[in-house]
mmCIF file of C-alpha atoms in Angstrom:
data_model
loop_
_atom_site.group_PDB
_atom_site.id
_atom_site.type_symbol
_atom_site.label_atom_id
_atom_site.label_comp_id
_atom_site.label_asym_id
_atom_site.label_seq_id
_atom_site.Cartn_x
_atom_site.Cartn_y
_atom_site.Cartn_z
ATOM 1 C CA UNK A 4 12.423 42.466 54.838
ATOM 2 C CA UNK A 5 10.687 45.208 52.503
ATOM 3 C CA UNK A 6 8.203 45.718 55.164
ATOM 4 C CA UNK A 7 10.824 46.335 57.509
ATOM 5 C CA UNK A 8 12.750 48.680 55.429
ATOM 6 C CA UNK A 9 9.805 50.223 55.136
ATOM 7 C CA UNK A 10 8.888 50.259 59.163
ATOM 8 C CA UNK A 11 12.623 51.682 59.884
ATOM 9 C CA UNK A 12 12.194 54.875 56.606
ATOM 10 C CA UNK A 13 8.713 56.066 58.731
ATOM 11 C CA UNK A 14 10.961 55.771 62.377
ATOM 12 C CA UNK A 15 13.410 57.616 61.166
ATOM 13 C CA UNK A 16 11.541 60.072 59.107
ATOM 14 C CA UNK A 17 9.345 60.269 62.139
ATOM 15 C CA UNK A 18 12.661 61.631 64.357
ATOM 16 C CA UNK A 19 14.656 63.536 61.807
ATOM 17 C CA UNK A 20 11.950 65.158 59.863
ATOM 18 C CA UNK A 21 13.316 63.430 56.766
ATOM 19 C CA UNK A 22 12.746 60.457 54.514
ATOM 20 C CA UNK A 23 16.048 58.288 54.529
ATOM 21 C CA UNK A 24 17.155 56.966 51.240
ATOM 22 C CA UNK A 25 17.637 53.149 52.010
ATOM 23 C CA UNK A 26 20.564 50.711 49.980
ATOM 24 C CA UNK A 27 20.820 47.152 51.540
ATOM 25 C CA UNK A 28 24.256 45.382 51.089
ATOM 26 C CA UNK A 29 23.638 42.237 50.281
ATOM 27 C CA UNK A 30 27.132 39.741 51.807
ATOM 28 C CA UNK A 31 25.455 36.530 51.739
ATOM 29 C CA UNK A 32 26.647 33.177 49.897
ATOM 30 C CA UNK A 33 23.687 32.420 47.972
ATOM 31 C CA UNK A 34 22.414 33.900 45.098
ATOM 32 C CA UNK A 35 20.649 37.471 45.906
ATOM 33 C CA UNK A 36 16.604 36.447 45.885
ATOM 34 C CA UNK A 37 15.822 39.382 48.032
ATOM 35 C CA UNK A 38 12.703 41.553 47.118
ATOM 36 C CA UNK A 39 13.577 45.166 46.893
ATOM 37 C CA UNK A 40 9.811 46.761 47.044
ATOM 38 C CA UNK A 41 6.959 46.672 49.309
ATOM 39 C CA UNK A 42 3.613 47.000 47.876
ATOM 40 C CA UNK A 43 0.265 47.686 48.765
ATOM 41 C CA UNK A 44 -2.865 48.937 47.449
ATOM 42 C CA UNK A 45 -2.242 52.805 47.209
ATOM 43 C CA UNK A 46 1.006 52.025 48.592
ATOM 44 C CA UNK A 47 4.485 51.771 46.472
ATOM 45 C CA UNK A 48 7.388 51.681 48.437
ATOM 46 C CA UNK A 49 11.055 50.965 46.841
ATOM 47 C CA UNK A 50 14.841 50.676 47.887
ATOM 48 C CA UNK A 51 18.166 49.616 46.330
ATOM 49 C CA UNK A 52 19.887 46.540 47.142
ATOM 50 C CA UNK A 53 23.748 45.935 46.178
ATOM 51 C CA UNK A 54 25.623 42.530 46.280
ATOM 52 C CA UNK A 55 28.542 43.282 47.088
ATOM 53 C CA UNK A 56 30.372 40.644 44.737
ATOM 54 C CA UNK A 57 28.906 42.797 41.874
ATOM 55 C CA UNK A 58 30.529 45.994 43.330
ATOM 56 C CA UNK A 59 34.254 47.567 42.463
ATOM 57 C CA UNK A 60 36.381 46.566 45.520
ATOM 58 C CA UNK A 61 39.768 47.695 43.687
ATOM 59 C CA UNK A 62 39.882 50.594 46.639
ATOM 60 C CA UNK A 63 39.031 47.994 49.720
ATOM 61 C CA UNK A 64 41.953 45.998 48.609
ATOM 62 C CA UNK A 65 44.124 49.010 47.781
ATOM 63 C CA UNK A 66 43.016 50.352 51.188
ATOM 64 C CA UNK A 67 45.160 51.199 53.589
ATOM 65 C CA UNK A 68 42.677 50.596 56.454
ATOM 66 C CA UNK A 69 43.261 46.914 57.313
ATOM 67 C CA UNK A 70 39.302 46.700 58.111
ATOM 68 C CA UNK A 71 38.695 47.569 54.563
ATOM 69 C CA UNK A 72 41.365 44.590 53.342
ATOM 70 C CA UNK A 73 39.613 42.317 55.442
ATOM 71 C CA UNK A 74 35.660 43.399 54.059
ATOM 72 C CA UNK A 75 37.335 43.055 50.524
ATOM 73 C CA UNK A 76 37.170 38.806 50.636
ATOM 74 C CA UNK A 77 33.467 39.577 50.445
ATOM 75 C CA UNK A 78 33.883 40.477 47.032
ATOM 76 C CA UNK A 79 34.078 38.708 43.700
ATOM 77 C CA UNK A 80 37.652 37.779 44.267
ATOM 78 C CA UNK A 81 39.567 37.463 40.592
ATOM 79 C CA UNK A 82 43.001 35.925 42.867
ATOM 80 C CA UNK A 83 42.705 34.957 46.365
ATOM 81 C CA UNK A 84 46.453 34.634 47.037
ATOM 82 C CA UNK A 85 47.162 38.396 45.992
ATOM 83 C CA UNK A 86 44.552 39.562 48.612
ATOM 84 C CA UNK A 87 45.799 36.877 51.111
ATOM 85 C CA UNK A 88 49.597 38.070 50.311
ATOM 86 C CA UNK A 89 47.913 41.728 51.086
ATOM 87 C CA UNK A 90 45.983 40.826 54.275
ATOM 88 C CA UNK A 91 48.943 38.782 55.436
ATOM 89 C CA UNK A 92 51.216 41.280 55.540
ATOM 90 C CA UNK A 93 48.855 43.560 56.991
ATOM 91 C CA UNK A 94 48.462 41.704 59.985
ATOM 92 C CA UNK A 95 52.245 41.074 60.862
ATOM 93 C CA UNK A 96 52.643 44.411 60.862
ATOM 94 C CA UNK A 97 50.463 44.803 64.032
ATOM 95 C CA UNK A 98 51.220 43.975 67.703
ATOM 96 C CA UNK A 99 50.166 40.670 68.634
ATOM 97 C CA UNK A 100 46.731 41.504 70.011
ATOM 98 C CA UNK A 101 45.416 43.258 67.317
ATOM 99 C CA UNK A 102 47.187 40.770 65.213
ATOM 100 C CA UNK A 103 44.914 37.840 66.720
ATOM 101 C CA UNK A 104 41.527 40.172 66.940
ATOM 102 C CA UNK A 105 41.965 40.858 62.996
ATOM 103 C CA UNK A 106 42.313 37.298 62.370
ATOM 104 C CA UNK A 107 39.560 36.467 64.055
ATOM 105 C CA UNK A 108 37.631 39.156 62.444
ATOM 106 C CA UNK A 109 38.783 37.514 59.004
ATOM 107 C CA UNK A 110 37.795 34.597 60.004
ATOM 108 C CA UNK A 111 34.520 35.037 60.838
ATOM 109 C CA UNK A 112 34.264 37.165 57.737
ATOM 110 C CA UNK A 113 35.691 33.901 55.593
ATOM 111 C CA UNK A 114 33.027 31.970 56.728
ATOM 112 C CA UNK A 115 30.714 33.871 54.423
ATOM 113 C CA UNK A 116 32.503 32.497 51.373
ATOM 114 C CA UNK A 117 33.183 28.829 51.464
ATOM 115 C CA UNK A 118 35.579 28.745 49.120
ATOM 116 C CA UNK A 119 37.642 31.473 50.847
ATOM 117 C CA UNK A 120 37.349 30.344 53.891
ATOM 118 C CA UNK A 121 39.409 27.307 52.330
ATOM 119 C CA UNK A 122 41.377 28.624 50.778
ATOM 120 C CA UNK A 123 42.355 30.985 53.786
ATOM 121 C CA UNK A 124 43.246 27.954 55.699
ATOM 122 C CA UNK A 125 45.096 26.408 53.303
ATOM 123 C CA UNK A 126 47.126 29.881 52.749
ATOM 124 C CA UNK A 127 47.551 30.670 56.664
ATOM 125 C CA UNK A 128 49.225 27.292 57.167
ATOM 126 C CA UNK A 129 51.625 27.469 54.134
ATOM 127 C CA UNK A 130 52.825 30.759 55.146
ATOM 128 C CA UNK A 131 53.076 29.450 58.315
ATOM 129 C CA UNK A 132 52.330 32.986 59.920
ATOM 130 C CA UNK A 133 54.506 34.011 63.815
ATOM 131 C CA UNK A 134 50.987 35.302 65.214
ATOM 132 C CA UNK A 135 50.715 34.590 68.744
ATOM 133 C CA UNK A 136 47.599 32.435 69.132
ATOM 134 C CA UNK A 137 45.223 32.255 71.668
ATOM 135 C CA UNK A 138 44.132 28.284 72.271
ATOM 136 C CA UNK A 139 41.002 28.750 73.178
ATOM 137 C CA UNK A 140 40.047 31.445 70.157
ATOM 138 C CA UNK A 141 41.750 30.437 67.251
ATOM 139 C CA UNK A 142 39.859 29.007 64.391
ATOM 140 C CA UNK A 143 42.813 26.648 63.527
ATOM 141 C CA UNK A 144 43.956 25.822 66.963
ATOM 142 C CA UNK A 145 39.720 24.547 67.561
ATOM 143 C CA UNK A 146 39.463 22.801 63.916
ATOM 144 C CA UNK A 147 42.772 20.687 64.797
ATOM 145 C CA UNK A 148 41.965 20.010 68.439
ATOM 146 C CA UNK A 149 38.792 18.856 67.260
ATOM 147 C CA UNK A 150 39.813 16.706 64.605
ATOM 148 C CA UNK A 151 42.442 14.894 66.819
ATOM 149 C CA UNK A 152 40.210 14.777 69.486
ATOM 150 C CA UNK A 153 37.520 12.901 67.282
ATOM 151 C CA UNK A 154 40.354 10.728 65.821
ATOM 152 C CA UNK A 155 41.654 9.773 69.471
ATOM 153 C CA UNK A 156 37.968 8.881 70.576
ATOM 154 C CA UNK A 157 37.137 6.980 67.433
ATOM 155 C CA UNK A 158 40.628 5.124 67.956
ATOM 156 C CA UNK A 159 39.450 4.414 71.597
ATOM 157 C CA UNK A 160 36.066 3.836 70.657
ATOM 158 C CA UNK A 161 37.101 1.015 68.088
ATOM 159 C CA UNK A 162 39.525 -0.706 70.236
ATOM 160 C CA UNK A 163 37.068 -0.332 73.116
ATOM 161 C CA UNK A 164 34.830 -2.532 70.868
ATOM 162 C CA UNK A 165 37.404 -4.859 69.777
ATOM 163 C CA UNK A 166 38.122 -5.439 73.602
ATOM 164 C CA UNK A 167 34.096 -6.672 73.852
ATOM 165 C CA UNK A 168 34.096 -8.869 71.003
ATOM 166 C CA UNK A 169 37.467 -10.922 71.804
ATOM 167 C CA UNK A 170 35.813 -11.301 75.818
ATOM 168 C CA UNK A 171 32.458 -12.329 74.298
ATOM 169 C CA UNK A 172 34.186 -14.610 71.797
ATOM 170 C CA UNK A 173 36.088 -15.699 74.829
ATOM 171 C CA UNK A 174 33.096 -16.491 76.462
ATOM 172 C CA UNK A 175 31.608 -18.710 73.702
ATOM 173 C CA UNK A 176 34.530 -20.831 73.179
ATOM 174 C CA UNK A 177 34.998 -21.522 76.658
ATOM 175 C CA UNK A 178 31.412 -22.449 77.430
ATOM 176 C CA UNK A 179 30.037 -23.980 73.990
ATOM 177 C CA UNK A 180 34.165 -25.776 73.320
ATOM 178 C CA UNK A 181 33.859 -23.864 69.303
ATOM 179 C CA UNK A 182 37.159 -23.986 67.766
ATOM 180 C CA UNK A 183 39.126 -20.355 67.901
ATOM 181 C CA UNK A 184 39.077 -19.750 64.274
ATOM 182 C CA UNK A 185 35.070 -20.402 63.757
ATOM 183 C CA UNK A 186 34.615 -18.223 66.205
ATOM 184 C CA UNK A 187 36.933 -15.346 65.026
ATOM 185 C CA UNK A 188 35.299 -15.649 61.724
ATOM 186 C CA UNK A 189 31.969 -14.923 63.200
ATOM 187 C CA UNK A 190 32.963 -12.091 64.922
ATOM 188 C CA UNK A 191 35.447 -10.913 62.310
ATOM 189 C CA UNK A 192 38.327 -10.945 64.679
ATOM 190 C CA UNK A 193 42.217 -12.121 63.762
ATOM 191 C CA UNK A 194 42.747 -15.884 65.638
ATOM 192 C CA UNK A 195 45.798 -14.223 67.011
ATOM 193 C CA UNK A 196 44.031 -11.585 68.832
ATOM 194 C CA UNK A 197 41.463 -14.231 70.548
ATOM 195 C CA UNK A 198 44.409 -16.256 71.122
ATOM 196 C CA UNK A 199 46.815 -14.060 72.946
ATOM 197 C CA UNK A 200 43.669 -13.171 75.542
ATOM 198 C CA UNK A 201 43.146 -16.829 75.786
ATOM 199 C CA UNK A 202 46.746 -17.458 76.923
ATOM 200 C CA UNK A 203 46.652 -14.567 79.121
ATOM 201 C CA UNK A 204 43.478 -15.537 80.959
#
């Protein structure tokens, strides 16, 4: 990284005539371990890095741009629901499609701070918001299709193997004449389920 601050100063010094002054704004999750130098023999080179949970955001929350609301949840956050309550009724203020984009945008954003992001889903389906939602692009819409879609297929998956072990048990006590409930206890089955096949078949 310092190298390529570094590497990007000498380009654009190289076009404009002028050395840049560089910041880096740090928005990551983990603690800031980023090196804010590059240094060589005869060489000292040296740039500022912010984290932006360590900076004011009193006038990205206070905004009135909505894109500077939605950059705020980067921040060190003293009450989540106030911003939310802020963001919130940002967004229903705006026509549908910019409604949806923004959310998205939030979103995406959220997914920076893990303990936003929860939060944020947690607040979006209390308030139970009137956006018009895209299926195929909303964060929600996804995480609940593919949590019942997992649930359906492990249901199915289960029952699938159930279905296997009551034939094959079938199988057994046909061909080797082992009483029904020896062999449901082996193959941790209910007597009833074996049974009902049996009288079936």
């Amino acid at each position: 990284m310092p190298r390529r601050m570094l590497f990007y100063a000498l380009l654009i010094e190289e076009k404009y005539k002028s050395f840049p002054i560089q910041v880096v704004l740090y928005v990551g999750n983990e603690k800031l371990k980023m090196q804010s130098f590059y240094k060589r023999k005869n060489l000292s080179y040296r740039y500022e890095i912010f984290d932006i949970r360590n900076l004011d955001c009193k006038y990205l929350i206070e905004s009135e741009s909505i894109e500077d609301n939605l950059i705020s949840i980067l921040c060190n956050i003293n009450d989540e629901v106030i911003l939310l309550n802020r963001i919130t009724s940002r967004l229903l203020s705006l026509p549908d499609k910019k409604r949806l984009d923004y959310l998205k945008k939030l979103f995406i954003l959220a997914r920076l701070r893990p303990k936003v992001y929860n939060k944020l889903e947690e607040f979006y389906k209390e308030q139970k918001m009137p956006i018009v939602l895209d299926p195929k692009i909303d964060p929600l819409y996804k995480k609940g299709w593919n949590e019942a879609w997992n649930e359906a297929w492990n249901e199915a998956w289960s029952e699938a193997e159930k279905r296997t072990k009551i034939q094959d048990a079938i199988v057994i006590i046909k061909k080797f004449n082992i009483p029904v409930e020896k062999v449901a206890k082996e193959f941790g089955l209910k007597e009833e389920e074996i049974k009902k096949v049996l009288n079936e078949t």
